[in-house]
Structure formats: C-alpha cells, structure tokens
Coordinates of C-alpha atoms and ligand atoms in Angstrom, one line a residue:
M39 CA 11.9 -18.4 -14.9
D40 CA 11.9 -15.0 -16.6
G41 CA 8.9 -16.0 -18.6
I42 CA 6.9 -16.8 -15.5
L43 CA 7.9 -13.5 -13.9
L44 CA 6.9 -11.5 -17.0
Q45 CA 3.5 -13.2 -17.1
T46 CA 2.9 -12.2 -13.6
V47 CA 3.9 -8.6 -14.1
E48 CA 1.8 -8.3 -17.3
G49 CA -1.4 -7.6 -15.4
L50 CA 0.3 -4.8 -13.5
G51 CA 1.0 -2.7 -16.6
D52 CA 4.4 -1.1 -16.8
A53 CA 5.2 -1.3 -13.1
P54 CA 8.9 -1.0 -12.7
L55 CA 9.3 -4.0 -10.4
V56 CA 12.7 -5.5 -9.8
R57 CA 13.0 -9.2 -9.2
T58 CA 12.9 -9.0 -5.4
G59 CA 9.9 -6.7 -5.7
C60 CA 8.3 -9.4 -7.8
E61 CA 8.8 -12.0 -5.2
I62 CA 7.4 -9.8 -2.5
W63 CA 4.4 -9.0 -4.8
E64 CA 3.8 -12.7 -5.4
W65 CA 3.9 -13.4 -1.6
L66 CA 1.5 -10.5 -0.9
Q67 CA -0.8 -11.7 -3.7
G68 CA -0.8 -15.2 -2.3
E69 CA -1.5 -14.0 1.2
K70 CA -4.3 -11.7 -0.2
E71 CA -5.9 -14.7 -1.9
E72 CA -5.8 -16.7 1.3
V73 CA -7.4 -13.9 3.3
A74 CA -10.0 -13.2 0.6
H75 CA -10.9 -16.9 0.5
E76 CA -11.4 -16.9 4.2
L77 CA -13.5 -13.8 4.0
L78 CA -15.6 -15.3 1.3
S79 CA -16.1 -18.5 3.2
D80 CA -17.6 -16.3 6.0
G81 CA -19.9 -14.7 3.4
P82 CA -23.2 -16.4 4.2
L83 CA -22.8 -15.8 7.9
C84 CA -22.2 -12.2 7.1
Q85 CA -25.5 -11.9 5.2
T86 CA -27.4 -13.6 8.0
A87 CA -25.9 -11.2 10.4
V88 CA -26.9 -8.2 8.3
S89 CA -30.5 -9.3 7.7
G90 CA -30.8 -10.4 11.2
V91 CA -29.7 -7.2 12.9
Q92 CA -33.2 -6.8 14.5
E93 CA -32.7 -10.1 16.3
A94 CA -29.5 -9.0 17.9
E95 CA -30.6 -10.3 21.3
A96 CA -30.5 -13.8 20.1
P97 CA -28.3 -16.2 22.1
E98 CA -25.8 -16.5 19.3
E99 CA -25.0 -12.8 19.5
N100 CA -21.6 -13.6 21.1
S101 CA -20.4 -15.9 18.5
R102 CA -21.6 -13.4 15.8
E103 CA -19.6 -10.7 17.6
I104 CA -16.6 -12.9 17.5
E105 CA -17.2 -13.7 13.8
W106 CA -17.5 -10.0 13.1
R107 CA -14.3 -9.2 15.0
H108 CA -12.6 -12.0 13.1
R109 CA -13.9 -10.5 9.8
G110 CA -12.7 -7.1 10.9
H111 CA -9.2 -8.6 11.4
L112 CA -9.3 -10.2 8.0
E113 CA -10.4 -7.0 6.3
A114 CA -7.7 -5.0 8.1
R115 CA -5.2 -7.6 6.9
L116 CA -6.5 -7.3 3.4
R117 CA -6.1 -3.5 3.5
E118 CA -2.6 -3.9 4.9
I119 CA -1.6 -6.2 2.0
N120 CA -3.1 -3.9 -0.5
D121 CA -1.3 -1.0 0.9
A122 CA 2.0 -2.9 0.8
Q123 CA 1.4 -3.7 -2.9
D124 CA 0.7 0.0 -3.5
R125 CA 3.9 0.9 -1.8
L126 CA 5.7 -1.7 -3.8
M127 CA 4.4 0.1 -7.0
D128 CA 5.3 3.6 -5.6
G129 CA 8.8 2.5 -4.6
A130 CA 7.9 3.4 -1.0
Y131 CA 8.0 -0.2 0.1
G132 CA 10.1 -1.1 3.1
R133 CA 9.6 2.3 4.7
C134 CA 7.6 3.1 7.8
T135 CA 4.3 4.8 6.8
D136 CA 4.4 6.8 10.0
C137 CA 7.9 8.1 10.4
G138 CA 9.5 7.2 7.1
A139 CA 12.3 5.1 8.6
E140 CA 13.5 2.0 7.0
I141 CA 11.7 -1.1 8.3
D142 CA 14.0 -3.7 9.7
S143 CA 14.6 -6.4 7.0
L144 CA 14.0 -9.2 9.6
R145 CA 10.7 -7.7 10.3
L146 CA 9.8 -7.5 6.6
A147 CA 10.9 -11.1 6.2
A148 CA 8.6 -12.2 8.9
D149 CA 5.7 -10.1 7.6
P150 CA 6.2 -8.6 4.1
A151 CA 3.0 -6.5 4.6
A152 CA 4.4 -4.7 7.6
S153 CA 3.8 -1.0 7.2
L154 CA 5.4 0.4 10.4
C155 CA 8.9 0.3 11.8
I156 CA 9.3 -1.5 15.2
A157 CA 9.3 1.8 17.1
C158 CA 6.1 3.0 15.6
R159 CA 4.4 -0.4 15.9
R160 CA 5.3 -0.5 19.6
S161 CA 4.0 2.9 20.3
I162 CA 0.7 2.0 18.6
E163 CA 0.5 -1.2 20.5
A164 CA 1.2 0.6 23.8
E165 CA -1.6 3.0 22.9
A166 CA -4.0 0.1 22.2
V167 CA -3.2 -1.3 25.7
F168 CA -3.9 2.0 27.3
C169 CA -7.3 2.2 25.4
T170 CA -8.4 -1.2 26.7
L171 CA -7.4 -0.4 30.3
Ligands
LIG86 ZN1 8.2 4.4 12.2

C-alpha cells in the first residue's frame, strides 16, 4: 500500500502530502483524466469549428454553440481540479478561495474540487441568476 502511494507521489517532487491528501490527489487526478479525455474526444469538432468560423451561419451553428458551451464547462472543470491540486500542494486545500472559511466536509466529499464555501457559492449562483434575468 505504501509502495503504491510513494510511486504516485514521486512525480510530484517533495510535496508534503499526508495520506488523506494523497487520496484526494488521486481522486482529482482521475477526475482530471476523465475530463481531459472528454475534451480530447471533442478535439476534431473543435478544429472544424475554428477553421469554419467564416461559415458561422451554417445550420449546425446551434449544435456547435452547445458543443462550445459544453467544452467551456469541461475546461472550467479542468481549471477547478487543477486549482484544487494546487491548493493541496500549498496546504490551502479545504478553505474557501473567496472568504477563507473552511469548506464543509460533506461538500468536499461530494466534490473534492470545490473551491468555495456554501455561502460564497450561493451568492455567486444568485448573481448568475440575476445576470441571466
Ligand atoms: Zn466562502
């Protein structure tokens, strides 16, 4: 068991990760690979969209827009996971990046990449609703 953990940590240099941090790291890493895989599988479509910008009035514009939005979500998720890994390295993991409060452990269990406490998350979501109204 320890051997496996050591192997995983090797690539990270001398990061002072405790065992729980290691487990979180591995979860984040797995999640990241999944998201990256999904992004890559969208790759060819992305290239088509870039080279076909001039034909933006084509009928498939809507589905492209949806694809782009989906891609944006995936990229945002990837950033979120990367940030969580950074915080894990810094020892800042588990704290709200906005107000610095401790993030609820249940919330972290549901989404280890969570970067905001519930209060901050809610206020951002409330703002987002106002923006779309
Ligand atoms: Zn907060």
